[in-house]
mmCIF file of C-alpha atoms in Angstrom:
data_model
loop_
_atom_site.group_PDB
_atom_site.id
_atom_site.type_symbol
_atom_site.label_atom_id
_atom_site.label_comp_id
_atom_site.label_asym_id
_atom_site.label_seq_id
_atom_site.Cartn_x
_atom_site.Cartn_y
_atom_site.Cartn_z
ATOM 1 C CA UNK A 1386 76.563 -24.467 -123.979
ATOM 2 C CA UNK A 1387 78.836 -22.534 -121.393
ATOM 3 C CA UNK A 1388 76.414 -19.092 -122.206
ATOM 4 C CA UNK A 1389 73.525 -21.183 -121.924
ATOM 5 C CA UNK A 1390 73.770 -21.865 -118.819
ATOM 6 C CA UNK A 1391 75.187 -18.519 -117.419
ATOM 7 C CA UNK A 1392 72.074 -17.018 -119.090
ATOM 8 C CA UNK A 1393 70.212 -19.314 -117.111
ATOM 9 C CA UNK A 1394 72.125 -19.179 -114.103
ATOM 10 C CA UNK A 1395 71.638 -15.033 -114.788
ATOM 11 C CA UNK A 1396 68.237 -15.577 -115.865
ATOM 12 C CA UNK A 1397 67.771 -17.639 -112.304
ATOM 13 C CA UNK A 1398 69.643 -15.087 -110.511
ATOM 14 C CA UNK A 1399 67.656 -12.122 -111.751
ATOM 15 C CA UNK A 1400 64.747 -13.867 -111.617
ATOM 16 C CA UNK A 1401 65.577 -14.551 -107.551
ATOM 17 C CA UNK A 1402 66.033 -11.256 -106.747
ATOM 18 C CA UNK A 1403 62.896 -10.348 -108.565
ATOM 19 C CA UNK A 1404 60.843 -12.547 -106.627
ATOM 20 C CA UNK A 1405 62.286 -11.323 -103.401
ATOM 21 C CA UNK A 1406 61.741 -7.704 -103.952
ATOM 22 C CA UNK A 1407 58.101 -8.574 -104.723
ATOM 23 C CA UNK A 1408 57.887 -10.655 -101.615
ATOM 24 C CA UNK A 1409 59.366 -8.145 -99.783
ATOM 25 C CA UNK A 1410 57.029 -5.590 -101.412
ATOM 26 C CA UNK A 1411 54.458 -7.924 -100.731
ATOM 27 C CA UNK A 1412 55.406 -8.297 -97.357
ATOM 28 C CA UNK A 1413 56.113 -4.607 -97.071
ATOM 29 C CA UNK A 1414 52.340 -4.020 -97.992
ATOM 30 C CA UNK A 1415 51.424 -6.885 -95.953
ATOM 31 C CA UNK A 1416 53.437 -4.635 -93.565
ATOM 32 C CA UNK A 1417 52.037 -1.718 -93.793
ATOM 33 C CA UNK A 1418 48.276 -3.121 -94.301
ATOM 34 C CA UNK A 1419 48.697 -4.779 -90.530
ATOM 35 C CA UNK A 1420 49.688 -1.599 -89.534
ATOM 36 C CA UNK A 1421 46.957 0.546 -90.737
ATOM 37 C CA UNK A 1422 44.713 -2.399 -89.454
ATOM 38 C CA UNK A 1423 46.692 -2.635 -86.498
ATOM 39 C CA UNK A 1424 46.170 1.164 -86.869
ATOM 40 C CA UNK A 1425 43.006 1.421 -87.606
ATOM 41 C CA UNK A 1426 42.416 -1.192 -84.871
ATOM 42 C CA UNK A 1427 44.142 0.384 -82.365
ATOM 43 C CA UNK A 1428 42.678 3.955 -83.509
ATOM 44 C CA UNK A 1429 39.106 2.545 -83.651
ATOM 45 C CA UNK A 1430 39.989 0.645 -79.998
ATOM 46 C CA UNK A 1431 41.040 3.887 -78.692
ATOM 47 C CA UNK A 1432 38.011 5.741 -79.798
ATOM 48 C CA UNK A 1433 35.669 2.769 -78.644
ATOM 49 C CA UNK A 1434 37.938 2.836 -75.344
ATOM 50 C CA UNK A 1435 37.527 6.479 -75.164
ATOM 51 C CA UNK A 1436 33.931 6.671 -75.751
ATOM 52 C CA UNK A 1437 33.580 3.659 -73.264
ATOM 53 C CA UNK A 1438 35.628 5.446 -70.666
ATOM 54 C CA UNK A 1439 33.732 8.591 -71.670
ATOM 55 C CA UNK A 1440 29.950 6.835 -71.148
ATOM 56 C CA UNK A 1441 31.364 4.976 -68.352
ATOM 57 C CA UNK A 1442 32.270 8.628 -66.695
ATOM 58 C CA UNK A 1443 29.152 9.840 -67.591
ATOM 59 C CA UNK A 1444 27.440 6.981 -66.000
ATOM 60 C CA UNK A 1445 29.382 7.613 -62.985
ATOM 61 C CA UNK A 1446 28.440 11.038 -63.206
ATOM 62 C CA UNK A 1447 25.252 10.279 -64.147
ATOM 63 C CA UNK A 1448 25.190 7.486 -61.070
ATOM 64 C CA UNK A 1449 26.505 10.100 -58.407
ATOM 65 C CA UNK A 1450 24.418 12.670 -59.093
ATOM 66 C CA UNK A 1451 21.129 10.325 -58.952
ATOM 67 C CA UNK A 1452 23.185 9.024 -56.035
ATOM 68 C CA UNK A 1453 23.320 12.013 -54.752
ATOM 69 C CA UNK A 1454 19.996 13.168 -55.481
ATOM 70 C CA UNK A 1455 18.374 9.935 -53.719
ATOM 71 C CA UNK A 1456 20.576 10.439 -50.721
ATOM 72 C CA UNK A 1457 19.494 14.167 -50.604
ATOM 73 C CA UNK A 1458 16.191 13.170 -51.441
ATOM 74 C CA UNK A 1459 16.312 10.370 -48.479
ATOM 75 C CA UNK A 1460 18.446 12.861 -45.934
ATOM 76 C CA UNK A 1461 15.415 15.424 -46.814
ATOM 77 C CA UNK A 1462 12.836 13.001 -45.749
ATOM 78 C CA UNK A 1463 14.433 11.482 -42.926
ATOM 79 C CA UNK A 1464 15.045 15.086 -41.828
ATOM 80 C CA UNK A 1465 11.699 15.575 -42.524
ATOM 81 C CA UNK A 1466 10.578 12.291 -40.897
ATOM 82 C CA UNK A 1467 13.142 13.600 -37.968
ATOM 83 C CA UNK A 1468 11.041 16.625 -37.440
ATOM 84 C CA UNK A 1469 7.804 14.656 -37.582
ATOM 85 C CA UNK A 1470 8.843 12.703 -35.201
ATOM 86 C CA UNK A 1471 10.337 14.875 -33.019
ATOM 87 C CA UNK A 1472 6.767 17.139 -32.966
ATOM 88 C CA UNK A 1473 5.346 13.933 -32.077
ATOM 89 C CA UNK A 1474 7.343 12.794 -28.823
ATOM 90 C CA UNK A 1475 7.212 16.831 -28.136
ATOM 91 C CA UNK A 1476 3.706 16.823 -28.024
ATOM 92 C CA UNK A 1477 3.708 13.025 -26.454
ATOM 93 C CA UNK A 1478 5.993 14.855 -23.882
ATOM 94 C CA UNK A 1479 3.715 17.843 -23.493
ATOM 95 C CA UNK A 1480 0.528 15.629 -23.007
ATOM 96 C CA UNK A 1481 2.572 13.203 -20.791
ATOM 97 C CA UNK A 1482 4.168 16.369 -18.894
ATOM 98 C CA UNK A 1483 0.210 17.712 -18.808
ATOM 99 C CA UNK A 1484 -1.419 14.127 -17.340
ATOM 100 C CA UNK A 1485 1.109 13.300 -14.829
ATOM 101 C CA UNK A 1486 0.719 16.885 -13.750
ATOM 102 C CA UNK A 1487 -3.086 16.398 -13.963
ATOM 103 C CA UNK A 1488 -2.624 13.335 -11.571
ATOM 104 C CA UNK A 1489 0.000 14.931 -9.228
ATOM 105 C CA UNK A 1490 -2.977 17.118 -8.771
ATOM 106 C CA UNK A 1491 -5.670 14.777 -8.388
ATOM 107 C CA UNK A 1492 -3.496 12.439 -6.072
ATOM 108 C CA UNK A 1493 -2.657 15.448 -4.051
ATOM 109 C CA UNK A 1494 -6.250 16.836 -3.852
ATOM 110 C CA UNK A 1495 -7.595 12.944 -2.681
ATOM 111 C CA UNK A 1496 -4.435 13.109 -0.398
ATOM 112 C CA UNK A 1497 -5.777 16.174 1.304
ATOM 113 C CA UNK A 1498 -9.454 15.211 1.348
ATOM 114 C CA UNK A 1499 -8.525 11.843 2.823
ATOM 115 C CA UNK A 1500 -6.119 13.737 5.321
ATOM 116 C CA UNK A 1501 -9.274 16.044 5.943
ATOM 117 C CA UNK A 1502 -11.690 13.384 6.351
ATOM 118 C CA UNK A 1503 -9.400 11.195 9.204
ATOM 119 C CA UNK A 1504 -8.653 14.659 11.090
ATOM 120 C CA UNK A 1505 -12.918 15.449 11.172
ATOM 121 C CA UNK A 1506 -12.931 11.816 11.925
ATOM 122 C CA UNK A 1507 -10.515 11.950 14.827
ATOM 123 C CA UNK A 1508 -11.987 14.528 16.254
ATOM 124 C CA UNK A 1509 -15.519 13.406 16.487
ATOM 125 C CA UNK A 1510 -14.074 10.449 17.743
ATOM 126 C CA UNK A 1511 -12.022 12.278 20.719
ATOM 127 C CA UNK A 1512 -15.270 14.298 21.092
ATOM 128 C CA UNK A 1513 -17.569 11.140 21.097
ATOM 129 C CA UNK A 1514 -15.079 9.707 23.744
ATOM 130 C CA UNK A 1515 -14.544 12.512 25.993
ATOM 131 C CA UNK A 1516 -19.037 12.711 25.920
ATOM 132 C CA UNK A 1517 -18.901 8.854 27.105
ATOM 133 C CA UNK A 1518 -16.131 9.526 29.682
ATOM 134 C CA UNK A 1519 -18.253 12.004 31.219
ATOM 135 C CA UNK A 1520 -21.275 10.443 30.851
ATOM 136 C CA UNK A 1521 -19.842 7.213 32.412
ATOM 137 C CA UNK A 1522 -17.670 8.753 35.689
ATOM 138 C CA UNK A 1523 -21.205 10.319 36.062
ATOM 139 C CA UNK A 1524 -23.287 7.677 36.358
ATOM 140 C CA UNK A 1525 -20.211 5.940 38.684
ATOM 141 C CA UNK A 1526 -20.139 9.037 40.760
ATOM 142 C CA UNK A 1527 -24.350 8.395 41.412
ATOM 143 C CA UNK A 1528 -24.998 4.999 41.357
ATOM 144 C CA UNK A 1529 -21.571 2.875 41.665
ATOM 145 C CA UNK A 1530 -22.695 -0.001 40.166
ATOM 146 C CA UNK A 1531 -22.458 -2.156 36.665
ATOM 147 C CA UNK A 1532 -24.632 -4.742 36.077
ATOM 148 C CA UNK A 1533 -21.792 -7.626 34.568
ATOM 149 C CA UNK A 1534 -24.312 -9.335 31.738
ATOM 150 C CA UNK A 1535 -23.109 -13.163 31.172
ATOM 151 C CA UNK A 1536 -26.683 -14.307 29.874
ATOM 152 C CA UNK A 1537 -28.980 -13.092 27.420
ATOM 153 C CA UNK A 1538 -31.776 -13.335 29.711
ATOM 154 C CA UNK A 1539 -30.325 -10.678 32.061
ATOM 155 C CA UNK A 1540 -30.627 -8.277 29.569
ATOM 156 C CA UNK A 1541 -34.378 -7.611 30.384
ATOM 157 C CA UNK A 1542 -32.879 -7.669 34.302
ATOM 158 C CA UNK A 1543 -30.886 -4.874 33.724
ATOM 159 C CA UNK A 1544 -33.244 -2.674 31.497
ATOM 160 C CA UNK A 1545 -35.486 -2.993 34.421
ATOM 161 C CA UNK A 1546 -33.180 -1.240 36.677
ATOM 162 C CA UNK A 1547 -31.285 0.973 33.942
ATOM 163 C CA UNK A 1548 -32.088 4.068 36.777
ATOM 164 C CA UNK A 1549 -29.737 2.584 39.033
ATOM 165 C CA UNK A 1550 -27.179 1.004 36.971
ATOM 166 C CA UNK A 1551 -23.701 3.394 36.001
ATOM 167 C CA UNK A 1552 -23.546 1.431 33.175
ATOM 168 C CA UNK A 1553 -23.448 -2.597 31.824
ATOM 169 C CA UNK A 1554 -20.305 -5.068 30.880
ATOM 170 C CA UNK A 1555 -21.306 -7.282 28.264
ATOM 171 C CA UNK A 1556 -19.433 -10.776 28.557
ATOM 172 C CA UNK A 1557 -22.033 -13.050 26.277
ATOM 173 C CA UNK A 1558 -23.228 -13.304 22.438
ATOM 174 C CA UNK A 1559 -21.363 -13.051 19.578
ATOM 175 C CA UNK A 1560 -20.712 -10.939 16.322
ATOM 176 C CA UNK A 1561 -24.172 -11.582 14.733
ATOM 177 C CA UNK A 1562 -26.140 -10.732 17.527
ATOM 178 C CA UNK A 1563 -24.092 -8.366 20.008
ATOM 179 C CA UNK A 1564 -24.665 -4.754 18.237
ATOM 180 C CA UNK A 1565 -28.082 -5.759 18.743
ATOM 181 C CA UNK A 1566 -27.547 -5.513 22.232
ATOM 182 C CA UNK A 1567 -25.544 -2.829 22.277
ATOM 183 C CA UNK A 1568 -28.545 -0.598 20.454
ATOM 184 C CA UNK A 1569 -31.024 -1.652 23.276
ATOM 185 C CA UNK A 1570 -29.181 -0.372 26.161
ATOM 186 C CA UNK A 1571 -27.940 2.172 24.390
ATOM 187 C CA UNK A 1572 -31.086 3.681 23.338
ATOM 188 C CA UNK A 1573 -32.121 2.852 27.472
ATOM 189 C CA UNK A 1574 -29.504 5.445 28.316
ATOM 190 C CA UNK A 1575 -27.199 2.802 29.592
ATOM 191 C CA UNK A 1576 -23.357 3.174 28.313
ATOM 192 C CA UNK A 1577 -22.147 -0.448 27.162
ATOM 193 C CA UNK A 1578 -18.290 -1.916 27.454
ATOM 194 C CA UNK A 1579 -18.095 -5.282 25.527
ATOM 195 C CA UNK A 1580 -15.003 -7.626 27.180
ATOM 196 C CA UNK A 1581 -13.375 -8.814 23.826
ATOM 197 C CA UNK A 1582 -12.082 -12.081 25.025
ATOM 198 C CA UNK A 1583 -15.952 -13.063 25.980
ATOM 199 C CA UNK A 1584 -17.298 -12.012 22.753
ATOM 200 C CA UNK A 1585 -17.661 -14.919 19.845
ATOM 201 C CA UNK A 1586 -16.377 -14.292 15.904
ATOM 202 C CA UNK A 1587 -14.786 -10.927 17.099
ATOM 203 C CA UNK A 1588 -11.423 -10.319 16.398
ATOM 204 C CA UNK A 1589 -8.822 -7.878 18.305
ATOM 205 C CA UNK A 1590 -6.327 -6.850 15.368
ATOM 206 C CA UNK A 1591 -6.463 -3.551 14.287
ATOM 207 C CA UNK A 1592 -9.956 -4.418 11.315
ATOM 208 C CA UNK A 1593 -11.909 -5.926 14.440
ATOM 209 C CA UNK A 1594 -11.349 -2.964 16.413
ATOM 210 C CA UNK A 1595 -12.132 -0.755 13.554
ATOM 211 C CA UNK A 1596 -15.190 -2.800 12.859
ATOM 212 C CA UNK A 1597 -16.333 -2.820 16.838
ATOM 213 C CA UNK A 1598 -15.804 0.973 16.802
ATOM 214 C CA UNK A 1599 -17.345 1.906 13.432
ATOM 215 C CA UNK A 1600 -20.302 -0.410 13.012
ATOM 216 C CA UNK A 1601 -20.895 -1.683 16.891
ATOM 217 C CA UNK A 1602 -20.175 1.545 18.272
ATOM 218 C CA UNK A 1603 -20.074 0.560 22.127
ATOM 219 C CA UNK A 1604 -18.642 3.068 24.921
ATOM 220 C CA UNK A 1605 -15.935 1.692 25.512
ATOM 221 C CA UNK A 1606 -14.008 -2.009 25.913
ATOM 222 C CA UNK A 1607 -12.336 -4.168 28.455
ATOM 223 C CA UNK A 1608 -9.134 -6.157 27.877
ATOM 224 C CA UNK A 1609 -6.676 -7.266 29.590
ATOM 225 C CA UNK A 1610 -4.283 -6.795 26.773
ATOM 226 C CA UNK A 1611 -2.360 -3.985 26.356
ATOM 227 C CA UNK A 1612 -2.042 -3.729 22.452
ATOM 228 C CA UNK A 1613 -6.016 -3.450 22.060
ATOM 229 C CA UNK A 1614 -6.088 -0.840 24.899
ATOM 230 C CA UNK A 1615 -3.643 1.325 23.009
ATOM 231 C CA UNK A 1616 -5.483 0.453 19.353
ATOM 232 C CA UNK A 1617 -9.004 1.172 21.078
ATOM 233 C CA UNK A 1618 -7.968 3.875 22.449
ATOM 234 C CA UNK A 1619 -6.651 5.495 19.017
ATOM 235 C CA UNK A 1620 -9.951 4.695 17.795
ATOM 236 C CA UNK A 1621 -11.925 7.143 20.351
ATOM 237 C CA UNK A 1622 -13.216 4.066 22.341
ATOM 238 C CA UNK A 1623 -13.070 4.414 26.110
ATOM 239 C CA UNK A 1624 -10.972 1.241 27.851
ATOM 240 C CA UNK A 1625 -10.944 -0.492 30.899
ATOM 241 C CA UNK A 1626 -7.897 -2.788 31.790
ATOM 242 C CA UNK A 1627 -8.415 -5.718 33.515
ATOM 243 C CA UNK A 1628 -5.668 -7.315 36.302
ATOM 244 C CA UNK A 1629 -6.194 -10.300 38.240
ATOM 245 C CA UNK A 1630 -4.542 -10.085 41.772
ATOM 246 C CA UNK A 1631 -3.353 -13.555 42.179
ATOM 247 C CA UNK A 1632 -0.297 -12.665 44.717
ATOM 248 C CA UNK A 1633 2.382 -9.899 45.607
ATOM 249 C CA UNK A 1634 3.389 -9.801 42.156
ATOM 250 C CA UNK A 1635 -0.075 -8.663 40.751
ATOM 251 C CA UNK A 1636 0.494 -5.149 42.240
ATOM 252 C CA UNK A 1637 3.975 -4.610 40.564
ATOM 253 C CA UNK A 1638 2.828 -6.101 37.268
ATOM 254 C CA UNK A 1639 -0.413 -3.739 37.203
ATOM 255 C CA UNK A 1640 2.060 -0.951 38.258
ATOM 256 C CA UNK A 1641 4.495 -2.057 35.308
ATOM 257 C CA UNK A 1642 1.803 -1.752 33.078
ATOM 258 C CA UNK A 1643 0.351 1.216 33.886
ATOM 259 C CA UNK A 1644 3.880 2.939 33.440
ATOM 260 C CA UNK A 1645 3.464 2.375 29.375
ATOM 261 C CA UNK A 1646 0.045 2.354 29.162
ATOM 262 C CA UNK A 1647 -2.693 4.660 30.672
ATOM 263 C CA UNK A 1648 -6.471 3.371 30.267
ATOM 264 C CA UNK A 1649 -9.103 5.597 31.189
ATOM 265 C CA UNK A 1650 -10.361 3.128 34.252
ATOM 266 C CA UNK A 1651 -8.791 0.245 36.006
ATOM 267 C CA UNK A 1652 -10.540 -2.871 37.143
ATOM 268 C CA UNK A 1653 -8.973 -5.287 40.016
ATOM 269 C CA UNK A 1654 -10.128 -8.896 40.383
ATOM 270 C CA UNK A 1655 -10.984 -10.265 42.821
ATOM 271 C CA UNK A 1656 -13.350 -8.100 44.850
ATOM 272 C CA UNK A 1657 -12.742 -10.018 47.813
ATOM 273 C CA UNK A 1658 -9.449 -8.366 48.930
ATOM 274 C CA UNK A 1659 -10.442 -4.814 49.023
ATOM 275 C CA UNK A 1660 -7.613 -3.631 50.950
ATOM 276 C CA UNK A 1661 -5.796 -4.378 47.780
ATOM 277 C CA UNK A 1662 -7.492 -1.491 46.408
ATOM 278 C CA UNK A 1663 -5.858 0.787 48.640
ATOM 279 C CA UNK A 1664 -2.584 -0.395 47.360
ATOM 280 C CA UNK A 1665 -3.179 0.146 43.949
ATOM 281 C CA UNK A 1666 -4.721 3.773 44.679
ATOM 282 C CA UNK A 1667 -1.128 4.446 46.370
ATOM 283 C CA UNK A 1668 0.416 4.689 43.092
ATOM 284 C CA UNK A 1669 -2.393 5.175 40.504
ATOM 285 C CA UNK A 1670 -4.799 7.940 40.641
ATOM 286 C CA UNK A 1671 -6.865 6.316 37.933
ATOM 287 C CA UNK A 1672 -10.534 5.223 39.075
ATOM 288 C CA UNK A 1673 -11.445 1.698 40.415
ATOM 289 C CA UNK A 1674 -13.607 -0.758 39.729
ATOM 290 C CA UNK A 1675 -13.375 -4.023 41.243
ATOM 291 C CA UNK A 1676 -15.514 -7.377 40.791
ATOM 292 C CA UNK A 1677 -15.669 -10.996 41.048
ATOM 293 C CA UNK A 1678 -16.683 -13.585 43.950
ATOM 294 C CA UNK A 1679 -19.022 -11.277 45.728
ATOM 295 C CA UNK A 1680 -22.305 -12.499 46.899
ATOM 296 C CA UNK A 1681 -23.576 -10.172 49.781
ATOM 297 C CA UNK A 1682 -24.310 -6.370 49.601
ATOM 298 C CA UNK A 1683 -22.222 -6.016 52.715
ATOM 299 C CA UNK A 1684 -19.145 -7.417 50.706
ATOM 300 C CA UNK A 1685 -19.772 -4.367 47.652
ATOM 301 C CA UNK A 1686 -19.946 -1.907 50.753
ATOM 302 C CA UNK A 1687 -16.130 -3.230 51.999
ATOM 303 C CA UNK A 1688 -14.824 -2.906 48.106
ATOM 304 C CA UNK A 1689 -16.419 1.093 47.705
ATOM 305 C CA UNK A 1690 -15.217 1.931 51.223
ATOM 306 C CA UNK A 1691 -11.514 1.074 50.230
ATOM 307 C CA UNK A 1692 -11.541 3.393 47.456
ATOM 308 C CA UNK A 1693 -13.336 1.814 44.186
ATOM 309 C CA UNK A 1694 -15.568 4.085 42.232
ATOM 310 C CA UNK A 1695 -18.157 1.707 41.659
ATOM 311 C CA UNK A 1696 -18.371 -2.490 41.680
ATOM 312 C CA UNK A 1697 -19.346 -5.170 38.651
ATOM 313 C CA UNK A 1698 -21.267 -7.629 39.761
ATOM 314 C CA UNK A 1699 -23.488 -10.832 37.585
ATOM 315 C CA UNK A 1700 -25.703 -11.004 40.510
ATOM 316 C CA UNK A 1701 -28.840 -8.460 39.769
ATOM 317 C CA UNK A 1702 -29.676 -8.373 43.902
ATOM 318 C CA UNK A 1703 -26.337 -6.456 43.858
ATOM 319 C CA UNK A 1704 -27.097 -4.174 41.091
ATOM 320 C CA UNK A 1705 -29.214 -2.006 43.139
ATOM 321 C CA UNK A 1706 -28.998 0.566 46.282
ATOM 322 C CA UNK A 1707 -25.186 -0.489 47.100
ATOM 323 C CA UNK A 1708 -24.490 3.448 46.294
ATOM 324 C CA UNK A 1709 -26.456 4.354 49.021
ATOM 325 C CA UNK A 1710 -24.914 2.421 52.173
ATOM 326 C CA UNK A 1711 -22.773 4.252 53.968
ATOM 327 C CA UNK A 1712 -19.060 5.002 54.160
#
């Protein structure tokens, strides 16, 4: 019974030990199978990681250099573009360099002709003016009298007498109509002085003048300003200032005035103080003419013996023969 059971308790021992070397042979291959999969895996994951790491280097490699080939390829056009471009804004320079050089040249040449063309006309109209001078002091010198026009119907008057006359003032009409008159005395030999203030629609700022002395074309003016003498003078048009001796003061303001301003002739109103006219001869050497308020020949033959050149008078039975009186 005893043996029995030792055989079996041998049996059982053996048997355990025979079970654990094959499960630790078993676990041994087990062992060694994970670690030729684990192996294996790894070997395999380190060749797929290798060949990954080797594509993905070969992609970058592969991505630089078509990287690098579209950046040359882009830094070739834009250096290309560059060049375009600059050849463009060269030549846009050039042609921009050639026009404004074109219109320096043009604005220059139309500065010179229009320098040209005011000197020719400045000097016909200083020749045109120094003619009329003459031509007036002439007729002043001979007959020493100016028929003063107020009315339209003394026009025909003074034609009629035109050989006695030095000349006419023309105080009536207006823009439409007074060229008109200035042509007909004109072309009667007569010289013509339009009074500005007395003349309708016409202006004294510096376009009326120009107008009056480009498309009216008169002798000369009268004013009593001294801004239009000065402009009409610039403009080659003979003046006469008027001054109106009202007092003592009248003979310092018209010697005042003719301190800034020199007119070619002078005219003192009223006529009827002719020994005024000697006082204004004491410090002007400019000629005389004097009107206003005279009625009788003998009262023109005071004014001329106390040193006026010549008297304006409205009244046409004054316009003739007062050059011939004596004194």
């Amino acid at each position: 019974m005893v043996k029995v059971q030792e055989g079996n308790v041998g049996t059982l021992h053996l048997g355990g030990k025979s079970g654990n070397s094959n499960s630790n042979s078993n676990r041994n291959s087990t062992s060694n199978s994970n670690r030729s999969s684990v192996s294996n895996s790894n070997s395999g994951s380190n060749r797929n990681s290798t060949s990954n790491i080797s594509s993905s280097v070969s992609n970058s490699t592969s991505n630089h250099n078509s990287v690098s080939t579209s950046n040359h390829g882009s830094s070739s056009d834009s250096n290309s573009s560059n060049r375009a471009g600059n050849s463009i804004s060269n030549s846009g320079s050039n042609s921009n360099s050639n026009s404004d050089s074109s219109n320096s040249s043009n604005r220059a040449s139309n500065s010179n002709s229009v320098s040209n063309s005011n000197s020719i006309s400045n000097r016909n109209s200083v020749s045109n003016s120094n003619r009329n001078r003459e031509l007036f002091l002439g007729g002043i010198a001979q007959h020493r009298a100016i028929a003063s026009i107020k009315h339209p119907r003394q026009i025909e008057r003074a034609l009629e007498v035109r050989e006695q006359l030095s000349g006419v003032f023309l105080l009536t009409g207006h823009i439409g109509v007074v060229k008109g008159y200035v042509d007909v005395f004109q072309d009667n030999g007569l010289p013509v002085f339009l009074h500005l203030e007395k003349i309708g629609g016409l202006s004294t700022d510096s376009f009326g003048l120009e107008y009056l002395a480009k498309v009216i074309k008169p002798t000369g003016i009268i004013s009593t300003k001294i801004n239009v003498i000065k402009a009409a003078r610039h403009l080659g048009l003979m003046t006469i200032q008027r001054f109106f001796l009202i007092d003592s003061e009248g003979l310092e303001n018209i010697e005042k005035s003719l301190s800034s301003i020199t007119p070619d002739i002078i005219e003192v109103m009223p006529a009827r103080i002719p020994e005024m006219i000697s006082k204004v001869k004491s410090f002007s050497s400019l000629p005389i003419i004097t009107g206003g308020l005279l009625y009788e020949p003998s009262q023109a033959q005071a004014c001329l013996q106390h040193g006026a050149a010549a008297i304006s008078a409205s009244r046409p039975e004054l316009w003739t023969g007062v050059g011939h009186s004596p004194g």
